[in-house]
Coordinates of C-alpha atoms in Angstrom, one line a residue:
M107 CA -40.0 -71.9 -42.7
D108 CA -41.4 -71.9 -39.3
I109 CA -43.2 -69.1 -37.6
S110 CA -40.5 -68.6 -34.9
S111 CA -37.7 -68.1 -37.7
L112 CA -39.9 -65.5 -39.5
S113 CA -40.5 -63.5 -36.3
R114 CA -36.5 -63.6 -35.7
K115 CA -36.0 -62.2 -39.1
K116 CA -38.4 -59.4 -38.7
L117 CA -37.4 -58.5 -35.3
F118 CA -33.5 -58.5 -36.1
P119 CA -33.8 -55.2 -38.3
L120 CA -35.4 -53.7 -35.2
L121 CA -33.1 -54.7 -32.6
V122 CA -30.1 -53.5 -34.6
W123 CA -31.8 -50.1 -35.0
L124 CA -32.4 -49.9 -31.5
V125 CA -28.7 -50.6 -30.4
I126 CA -27.7 -48.0 -33.0
L127 CA -30.2 -45.6 -31.6
F128 CA -29.0 -46.2 -27.9
F129 CA -25.2 -46.1 -28.4
G130 CA -25.5 -43.4 -31.0
C131 CA -27.0 -41.2 -28.4
S132 CA -24.7 -42.3 -25.7
I133 CA -21.9 -41.4 -27.7
S134 CA -19.7 -38.9 -25.8
P135 CA -19.5 -35.6 -27.6
E136 CA -15.9 -35.6 -28.0
N137 CA -16.4 -38.6 -30.1
R138 CA -19.0 -37.6 -32.3
T139 CA -18.5 -37.0 -36.1
D140 CA -21.5 -34.4 -36.4
I141 CA -20.1 -32.1 -33.9
L142 CA -19.6 -28.4 -34.6
S143 CA -16.6 -26.2 -34.0
A144 CA -16.2 -23.0 -32.2
D145 CA -13.7 -20.3 -33.1
R146 CA -13.2 -19.5 -29.5
S147 CA -13.1 -20.8 -26.0
A148 CA -16.0 -21.0 -23.9
S149 CA -16.9 -18.4 -21.5
I150 CA -16.4 -20.0 -18.1
V151 CA -17.3 -18.2 -14.5
P152 CA -15.0 -18.1 -12.5
D153 CA -12.5 -17.1 -15.3
Y154 CA -9.8 -20.0 -14.7
S155 CA -8.8 -19.8 -18.1
G156 CA -5.0 -18.9 -19.3
I157 CA -3.5 -19.0 -15.7
V158 CA -0.8 -20.9 -13.8
I159 CA -2.2 -23.0 -10.9
P160 CA -0.4 -24.8 -8.2
Y161 CA -0.6 -28.4 -8.4
N162 CA -1.9 -28.3 -4.9
I163 CA -4.7 -26.2 -5.4
A164 CA -8.5 -27.2 -4.6
P165 CA -10.7 -28.2 -7.8
M166 CA -11.3 -25.0 -9.8
N167 CA -15.1 -25.7 -10.1
F168 CA -16.6 -23.5 -12.9
R169 CA -19.9 -22.6 -14.6
V170 CA -20.3 -22.8 -18.4
K171 CA -21.8 -19.1 -19.7
E172 CA -23.2 -20.6 -23.0
S173 CA -26.7 -21.2 -23.8
G174 CA -27.3 -24.8 -23.9
E175 CA -29.2 -28.0 -22.7
E176 CA -26.4 -30.0 -21.9
F177 CA -22.8 -29.5 -21.1
F178 CA -19.8 -32.1 -21.1
V179 CA -16.2 -31.1 -19.9
C180 CA -13.1 -33.2 -20.5
I181 CA -9.9 -32.2 -18.4
K182 CA -6.9 -33.8 -19.3
S183 CA -3.2 -33.5 -19.4
K184 CA -0.2 -35.5 -20.6
R185 CA -0.5 -38.3 -18.1
G186 CA -3.2 -39.8 -16.1
D187 CA -6.9 -40.0 -16.4
E188 CA -8.9 -37.9 -18.0
I189 CA -11.7 -35.9 -15.9
K190 CA -15.0 -36.0 -17.4
V191 CA -18.1 -34.3 -16.1
N192 CA -21.7 -34.1 -17.5
S193 CA -23.8 -31.3 -16.3
K194 CA -27.5 -30.1 -17.2
S195 CA -27.0 -26.7 -15.8
G196 CA -23.6 -25.7 -16.8
I197 CA -22.2 -26.3 -13.3
I198 CA -18.8 -28.2 -13.4
Q199 CA -18.0 -29.6 -10.1
I200 CA -14.7 -31.6 -10.5
P201 CA -14.0 -34.9 -8.4
Q202 CA -11.4 -33.7 -5.9
G203 CA -9.8 -37.2 -5.8
K204 CA -9.3 -37.2 -9.6
W205 CA -8.2 -33.5 -9.7
E206 CA -5.5 -34.0 -7.0
S207 CA -4.2 -37.1 -9.1
L208 CA -4.2 -35.7 -12.2
L209 CA -2.4 -32.3 -11.2
K210 CA 0.1 -34.2 -9.2
E211 CA 1.0 -36.5 -12.0
N212 CA 1.6 -33.5 -14.5
I213 CA 3.5 -30.8 -12.3
G214 CA 4.8 -28.3 -14.8
A215 CA 2.8 -29.4 -17.6
E216 CA -0.3 -27.9 -19.4
L217 CA -3.8 -28.8 -18.2
I218 CA -6.4 -28.7 -20.8
I219 CA -10.0 -28.0 -20.6
D220 CA -12.3 -29.2 -23.5
V221 CA -15.6 -27.9 -23.1
F222 CA -18.9 -29.1 -25.3
V223 CA -22.4 -27.5 -25.3
K224 CA -25.6 -29.3 -26.6
S225 CA -28.0 -26.7 -28.0
Q226 CA -31.7 -26.9 -28.1
D227 CA -31.9 -28.5 -31.4
G228 CA -29.8 -31.4 -30.2
R229 CA -26.6 -30.4 -31.9
W230 CA -23.3 -30.4 -29.9
T231 CA -20.5 -27.5 -30.4
R232 CA -16.9 -28.1 -29.2
Y233 CA -15.4 -24.9 -28.1
K234 CA -11.5 -24.2 -28.3
S235 CA -9.7 -25.7 -25.5
I236 CA -8.7 -23.8 -22.5
V237 CA -5.2 -24.1 -21.8
N238 CA -3.6 -23.6 -18.5
Q239 CA -0.1 -24.0 -16.7
I240 CA 0.3 -26.5 -13.7
A241 CA 3.3 -24.9 -11.8
N242 CA 6.5 -26.3 -10.2
D243 CA 6.2 -24.6 -7.1
P244 CA 3.2 -25.5 -4.6
I245 CA 1.3 -22.8 -3.0
D246 CA 1.3 -22.6 1.1
S247 CA -1.4 -25.2 2.3
Y248 CA -3.5 -22.6 4.2
I249 CA -4.6 -19.0 3.9
V250 CA -6.1 -17.2 6.9
Y251 CA -8.2 -14.2 6.6
R252 CA -11.2 -12.0 8.1
R253 CA -14.8 -12.1 7.0
F254 CA -17.6 -9.7 7.8
K255 CA -20.3 -7.6 6.4
P256 CA -19.1 -4.4 4.2
L257 CA -20.0 -1.9 7.2
F258 CA -17.9 0.6 8.7
N259 CA -19.1 0.5 12.4
I260 CA -21.0 -2.6 13.1
Y261 CA -18.8 -5.6 14.1
K262 CA -21.4 -8.5 14.4
N263 CA -20.7 -11.6 12.8
M264 CA -16.8 -10.8 12.3
G265 CA -14.5 -13.6 12.5
I266 CA -10.9 -14.9 11.4
F267 CA -11.1 -18.2 9.4
Q268 CA -8.5 -20.4 8.1
R269 CA -9.2 -22.2 4.6
H270 CA -7.2 -25.4 3.3
L271 CA -6.2 -24.2 -0.2
G272 CA -6.1 -28.0 -1.4
S273 CA -9.6 -28.4 -0.5
F274 CA -13.0 -26.6 0.4
D275 CA -12.3 -27.0 4.2
E276 CA -12.6 -23.9 6.5
H277 CA -12.6 -23.4 10.0
T278 CA -13.2 -20.8 12.7
V279 CA -9.7 -19.4 14.0
Y280 CA -11.7 -16.8 16.4
H281 CA -15.1 -15.3 16.1
N282 CA -16.3 -12.2 17.8
R283 CA -19.3 -13.7 19.1
L284 CA -17.2 -15.8 21.5
A285 CA -16.3 -12.4 23.4
E286 CA -18.0 -9.0 22.9
E287 CA -18.9 -8.8 19.4
N288 CA -16.2 -6.1 18.5
C289 CA -13.8 -5.7 16.1
V290 CA -11.3 -8.6 15.6
N291 CA -8.2 -7.7 13.2
C292 CA -4.5 -7.6 12.2
H293 CA -3.8 -11.2 12.5
N294 CA 0.1 -12.0 11.5
F295 CA 2.2 -15.0 11.5
W296 CA 6.1 -15.4 11.7
K297 CA 7.5 -16.7 8.7
N298 CA 4.1 -18.1 7.5
G299 CA 4.1 -20.6 10.3
V300 CA 1.6 -21.1 13.5
D301 CA 4.0 -21.2 16.1
R302 CA 4.3 -17.5 16.8
W303 CA 1.5 -15.5 15.5
L304 CA -1.0 -12.7 16.8
L305 CA -4.1 -11.0 16.4
H306 CA -5.9 -7.9 17.8
M307 CA -9.1 -7.1 19.3
R308 CA -10.8 -3.5 19.6
G309 CA -13.5 -2.3 22.1
G310 CA -14.4 -3.0 25.7
V311 CA -12.5 -5.4 27.9
T312 CA -11.2 -7.4 24.9
T313 CA -9.2 -4.4 23.7
S314 CA -5.7 -6.1 23.6
M315 CA -3.3 -8.0 21.5
L316 CA -3.4 -11.6 21.7
L317 CA 0.2 -13.2 21.1
V318 CA 0.3 -16.9 20.7
T319 CA 3.8 -18.9 21.1
D320 CA 3.8 -22.5 21.1
E321 CA 0.1 -22.9 21.6
K322 CA 0.3 -20.6 24.7
V323 CA -1.9 -17.4 24.6
Q324 CA -1.1 -14.2 26.4
K325 CA -3.3 -11.2 26.5
I326 CA -0.9 -8.1 26.0
D327 CA -2.1 -4.5 26.7
T328 CA 0.4 -2.7 24.4
K329 CA -0.9 1.1 25.4
T330 CA 2.1 3.0 27.2
K331 CA 2.3 6.8 28.0
F332 CA 3.8 7.0 24.6
N333 CA 1.3 5.0 22.3
G334 CA -2.1 3.8 22.1
P335 CA -3.0 0.1 20.7
V336 CA -0.8 -0.9 18.1
A337 CA -1.9 -2.2 14.5
Y338 CA -0.5 -3.1 11.4
P339 CA 2.1 -5.8 12.9
A340 CA 5.5 -6.9 11.1
W341 CA 7.5 -9.7 12.7
H342 CA 11.2 -9.6 12.9
P343 CA 12.9 -12.7 11.2
S344 CA 14.2 -13.9 14.6
G345 CA 10.7 -14.1 16.1
D346 CA 11.8 -11.9 19.1
L347 CA 10.8 -8.5 17.9
I348 CA 7.4 -7.1 16.0
A349 CA 7.3 -3.6 14.5
F350 CA 4.0 -1.9 14.8
S351 CA 2.1 1.2 13.7
V352 CA 0.5 3.4 16.3
S353 CA -2.0 5.9 14.8
K354 CA -4.9 8.0 15.6
L355 CA -7.5 7.4 12.9
I356 CA -10.2 9.8 11.7
L357 CA -13.1 8.3 9.8
F358 CA -15.1 10.5 7.4
F359 CA -17.5 10.2 4.6
H360 CA -18.3 11.7 1.2
Q361 CA -21.6 12.1 -0.2
V362 CA -21.0 10.6 -3.7
G363 CA -18.7 7.9 -4.7
E364 CA -17.1 5.8 -1.9
C365 CA -18.5 6.9 1.0
R366 CA -15.8 6.2 3.4
D367 CA -12.5 7.6 4.0
V368 CA -9.6 7.4 6.8
L369 CA -7.3 10.1 7.8
D370 CA -4.2 9.7 10.2
Q371 CA -4.2 12.5 12.8
Y372 CA -0.7 11.2 13.9
S373 CA 1.0 8.0 13.1
D374 CA 4.5 6.4 14.5
I375 CA 6.2 3.3 14.5
V376 CA 7.1 1.1 17.6
V377 CA 8.8 -2.2 18.3
Y378 CA 7.7 -4.9 20.9
D379 CA 10.0 -7.0 22.4
I380 CA 8.2 -10.2 23.2
H381 CA 10.7 -11.4 25.8
M382 CA 11.1 -8.2 27.6
N383 CA 7.7 -7.2 27.2
T384 CA 8.6 -3.9 26.3
I385 CA 7.8 -1.1 23.7
V386 CA 10.8 0.7 22.0
T387 CA 11.3 3.2 19.5
A388 CA 13.3 6.1 17.9
P389 CA 13.1 9.6 16.8
Q390 CA 13.8 8.5 13.1
I391 CA 10.6 6.1 13.0
S392 CA 8.4 8.4 15.3
S393 CA 9.1 11.7 14.3
P394 CA 6.4 14.3 15.7
D395 CA 7.0 15.9 12.2
R396 CA 6.1 12.8 10.2
L397 CA 3.3 10.3 9.8
E398 CA 5.0 6.7 9.8
I399 CA 3.0 3.7 9.2
W400 CA 3.1 0.4 7.5
P401 CA 6.4 -1.3 8.8
E402 CA 8.0 -4.1 7.0
W403 CA 11.1 -6.1 7.8
S404 CA 13.9 -7.2 5.4
P405 CA 14.3 -11.1 5.4
D406 CA 17.8 -10.4 7.2
G407 CA 16.2 -8.2 9.6
K408 CA 18.9 -5.4 9.2
T409 CA 16.4 -3.2 7.5
L410 CA 12.9 -1.8 8.4
Y411 CA 10.8 -0.5 5.4
F412 CA 7.8 1.8 6.1
C413 CA 5.9 4.4 4.8
S414 CA 5.9 8.2 5.8
A415 CA 4.3 11.4 5.0
P416 CA 4.5 15.2 6.5
K417 CA 2.4 15.6 9.5
I418 CA -1.2 16.7 9.1
E419 CA -0.2 20.2 9.7
E420 CA 1.7 20.5 6.4
F421 CA -1.6 20.3 4.5
E422 CA -3.6 23.3 6.4
N423 CA -2.5 25.4 3.3
L424 CA -3.8 23.2 0.9
K425 CA -7.7 23.5 2.1
K426 CA -10.3 23.4 -0.6
Q427 CA -13.5 25.2 0.2
G428 CA -12.7 25.3 3.7
E429 CA -11.8 21.7 4.5
L430 CA -8.6 20.0 4.8
A431 CA -7.0 19.0 1.2
Y432 CA -7.1 15.2 2.4
D433 CA -6.6 13.9 -1.2
E434 CA -3.2 15.6 -1.4
I435 CA -1.7 13.5 1.5
K436 CA 0.7 10.9 -0.1
Y437 CA 3.1 8.5 1.7
D438 CA 6.7 8.0 0.6
L439 CA 8.5 4.4 0.7
M440 CA 11.1 4.7 3.5
R441 CA 13.8 2.2 4.8
I442 CA 16.3 2.5 7.9
T443 CA 19.1 0.3 8.7
Y444 CA 18.8 -1.6 11.8
D445 CA 21.4 -3.5 14.2
P446 CA 19.7 -6.3 15.7
I447 CA 22.4 -7.3 18.0
N448 CA 23.1 -3.7 19.5
R449 CA 19.4 -2.5 18.8
T450 CA 20.4 0.7 17.1
W451 CA 19.1 2.4 14.5
G452 CA 20.8 4.1 11.2
K453 CA 19.7 6.8 9.0
V454 CA 16.2 7.1 7.2
E455 CA 16.6 6.8 3.5
V456 CA 13.9 7.4 0.8
V457 CA 13.4 4.5 -1.7
I458 CA 10.4 5.9 -3.5
Q459 CA 9.0 9.5 -3.4
S460 CA 5.3 9.6 -3.5
A461 CA 6.2 12.7 -6.2
K462 CA 7.9 10.4 -8.5
L463 CA 5.0 8.1 -8.7
G464 CA 2.2 10.7 -8.3
L465 CA 0.7 8.1 -6.0
S466 CA 0.6 7.3 -2.1
I467 CA 2.4 4.3 -1.4
T468 CA 1.4 1.9 1.2
E469 CA 1.5 -1.9 2.3
P470 CA 4.9 -2.8 1.6
R471 CA 5.8 -6.6 1.8
I472 CA 9.0 -8.0 1.0
S473 CA 9.2 -11.5 -0.7
P474 CA 11.1 -14.1 1.5
D475 CA 14.1 -14.0 -0.8
G476 CA 14.5 -10.4 -0.2
R477 CA 14.4 -9.7 -4.1
F478 CA 11.2 -7.9 -4.3
L479 CA 8.7 -5.7 -2.7
L480 CA 5.1 -5.6 -3.3
F481 CA 3.2 -2.3 -2.5
T482 CA 0.0 -0.7 -3.1
A483 CA -0.3 2.7 -4.4
A484 CA -3.4 5.0 -4.7
E485 CA -4.4 8.5 -5.4
Y486 CA -3.7 9.4 -1.5
S487 CA -4.1 8.2 1.8
Q488 CA -2.6 5.3 3.9
F489 CA -5.6 3.4 3.7
P490 CA -5.9 2.0 0.3
S491 CA -9.0 -0.2 0.6
Y492 CA -11.4 2.7 0.3
I493 CA -9.7 4.3 -2.8
Q494 CA -10.7 2.8 -6.4
S495 CA -7.6 3.8 -7.8
A496 CA -5.5 1.6 -5.7
D497 CA -3.3 -0.7 -7.6
L498 CA -0.6 -3.1 -6.8
Y499 CA 3.1 -2.4 -8.2
L500 CA 6.4 -4.5 -7.4
L501 CA 9.9 -2.9 -6.6
D502 CA 13.0 -4.9 -7.6
L503 CA 15.4 -4.4 -4.6
K504 CA 18.1 -5.5 -6.9
T505 CA 17.7 -3.1 -9.4
N506 CA 15.6 -0.4 -7.8
K507 CA 12.9 -0.4 -10.7
W508 CA 9.4 -0.7 -9.9
K509 CA 6.4 -1.3 -12.4
K510 CA 2.8 -1.5 -12.1
L511 CA 1.4 -5.1 -12.1
E512 CA -0.7 -6.6 -14.9
V513 CA -3.1 -8.1 -12.4
N514 CA -4.6 -4.9 -11.4
S515 CA -8.4 -3.7 -12.1
D516 CA -10.1 -0.7 -12.5
K517 CA -11.2 -1.0 -9.0
V518 CA -9.5 -1.4 -5.6
D519 CA -6.5 -4.1 -5.5
S520 CA -4.7 -3.9 -2.4
F521 CA -3.7 -6.0 0.8
H522 CA -1.4 -8.7 -0.3
S523 CA 0.8 -11.3 1.0
W524 CA 3.8 -13.5 0.0
S525 CA 3.7 -17.4 0.2
S526 CA 6.7 -18.9 2.3
N527 CA 8.5 -20.1 -1.0
G528 CA 8.0 -16.5 -2.7
R529 CA 6.6 -18.0 -5.9
W530 CA 2.9 -16.9 -5.1
F531 CA 1.0 -14.0 -3.5
V532 CA -2.6 -13.2 -2.7
F533 CA -4.3 -9.9 -2.8
A534 CA -7.7 -8.5 -2.0
S535 CA -9.9 -6.9 -4.7
K536 CA -13.2 -5.4 -5.4
R537 CA -13.1 -6.0 -9.2
E538 CA -16.2 -7.8 -9.4
D539 CA -18.5 -5.0 -8.0
G540 CA -16.4 -2.3 -6.3
L541 CA -17.8 -3.3 -2.8
F542 CA -17.0 -6.8 -1.9
T543 CA -13.4 -7.6 -1.6
R544 CA -12.5 -11.3 -2.8
L545 CA -9.1 -13.2 -2.7
Y546 CA -6.9 -13.7 -5.9
F547 CA -3.8 -15.5 -6.6
S548 CA -1.0 -15.2 -8.9
S549 CA 2.4 -16.8 -9.5
I550 CA 5.7 -14.8 -9.5
D551 CA 8.9 -15.9 -11.2
S552 CA 12.6 -15.5 -10.4
L553 CA 12.5 -12.2 -12.5
G554 CA 9.4 -10.7 -11.2
N555 CA 7.1 -11.9 -14.1
V556 CA 3.7 -12.3 -12.9
T557 CA 0.8 -14.5 -14.2
K558 CA -2.8 -14.0 -14.6
Q559 CA -4.7 -13.9 -11.4
F560 CA -7.6 -16.3 -10.4
I561 CA -10.0 -16.0 -7.5
L562 CA -10.1 -18.4 -4.7
P563 CA -11.9 -21.4 -5.8
Q564 CA -15.2 -22.5 -4.1
K565 CA -17.2 -25.7 -4.3
D566 CA -20.3 -24.2 -5.7
P567 CA -18.7 -22.0 -8.8
S568 CA -21.9 -19.3 -8.2
F569 CA -20.7 -19.0 -4.5
Y570 CA -19.7 -15.5 -5.1
D571 CA -22.6 -14.2 -6.9
T572 CA -24.8 -14.2 -3.6
Y573 CA -22.1 -14.4 -0.9
L574 CA -22.6 -10.9 1.0
E575 CA -19.3 -10.7 3.1
I576 CA -16.2 -9.2 2.6
Y577 CA -12.8 -11.3 2.7
N578 CA -9.8 -9.2 3.5
V579 CA -6.4 -9.4 5.3
P580 CA -5.2 -12.5 3.6
E581 CA -2.1 -14.3 5.1
F582 CA -0.6 -17.6 4.0
T583 CA 0.3 -20.2 6.5
K584 CA 2.4 -23.3 5.8
E585 CA 0.3 -25.3 8.7
R586 CA -3.3 -25.5 10.5
I587 CA -3.9 -23.5 13.4
T588 CA -4.8 -26.2 16.3
I589 CA -5.5 -23.6 19.1
N590 CA -9.3 -23.6 20.1
P591 CA -11.4 -20.4 19.3
Q592 CA -12.6 -20.6 22.9
V593 CA -9.0 -20.6 24.5
L594 CA -8.4 -17.4 22.6
A595 CA -12.1 -15.9 23.8
K596 CA -11.0 -16.9 27.4
A597 CA -7.8 -15.0 27.4
A598 CA -9.4 -12.1 25.5
L599 CA -12.1 -11.8 28.4
S600 CA -9.7 -12.1 31.2
T601 CA -9.2 -9.1 33.3
T602 CA -6.6 -10.6 35.6
E603 CA -4.1 -12.2 33.4
T604 CA -3.6 -9.1 31.1
I605 CA 0.0 -8.3 30.7
K606 CA 0.8 -4.7 30.7
A607 CA 3.5 -3.7 28.1
K608 CA 6.5 -1.4 29.4
L609 CA 7.6 1.6 27.7
D610 CA 11.4 1.7 27.4
P611 CA 12.9 4.2 29.5
M612 CA 15.2 5.4 26.8
V613 CA 12.2 6.8 24.8
L614 CA 12.5 10.5 25.1
L615 CA 10.3 11.9 22.4
N616 CA 7.9 14.9 23.1
M617 CA 4.8 13.4 24.5
D618 CA 2.8 16.5 24.1
S619 CA 2.9 16.8 20.5
R620 CA 0.6 13.7 20.4
K621 CA -2.1 14.9 22.3

């Protein structure tokens, strides 16, 4: 036997051992035979477990909240390629292209997430599968919201932004640094489109409504002898009329708990005709004896829903220790018929009395098919964003029955809106810390059954841990807003092209009651 043969015989076992060692260490955790099994699912943040998700949503990146040195996640469904992600930190960022393909290939099927964690002793643990459902119905492509710091009187760095829900792309619709750094709010879109929409500005020369129709921007001064600046818009289905609240607000403070509160000194509802540039109203919706607010049209345009409470003087007898019993003010849900051809109003009807619910009813929003009405209910007030007890309720307009939704938390859950197909809704919630509102989504079926909520996905799953701005006033849109923010700013700053709204001469209410 020559030396070379002997050397090969001695080296062969060593090579075999090295090959076994290499491939043994590189075996995917899901294929190992020595793996441990946990009797529960892994804890992940955000909580994307047991939810229904649209097939056109951005990758739902998350962080595994289990102790370990290495992490492996496998995402799969009935069809298509599995998505496998390795991580040393526990942060799982899903490739967008693979995510989109997997969801679209499995519309209506389950989405399985398997999580594996390697401990310090080198042993792998497999947790129970996280099972989600891919919905049959898509969500609108975009969401528009306002972002700003959680302050009550400083408006610097406030803007309106639009986020593409199928990715992490966000662009600026308008930012107040382009003008006077004043408040910008109340953005609203006709039928979830972007060919007719509006937003409001408060303070200085920019105080006005910016009305956008077919890429044309008009600055409208909505103040008349009857009303001040308008707010809380609701587009009529025709696209020709917009109902608004007009209020005089009082902001006051508490020494303990939520420090801020809002009270209406008076509040009415008016309707703006965008073609006639005219403000109209009627005694039924602008009574000096009531506080009317939060208008909402039915999809057929023949009914206006709104919220109403007795005038502020009615609560003078409820004073506590010399102060107005503001926490006794509760709003009823009302409606009134409307003839869009003759532009005439019917009689006001109570839909839900606050006394029956024991809560104040605000923010009514009707599903596109007219079947359901989402509203917010809180202990008192017409401004639930500051009331920790605020929750979402659903009224079935077919049966006139209402229920408190399962998506609520023990903190503020309020401002909400519907997707154009009526199968999704978004709302703002302070559930994480009681201070910062984040956006949550839930699906709803034709019977009014809703699913577990999920937070707006971000590229970095730890984003919300350190982000110190509020998301609020979420509104779905089907398309991207293409008008340039500088165009909006130019219109806002203009002092020569402002259109002054006219007051309909038939408005014969007692003006003195508003002083």
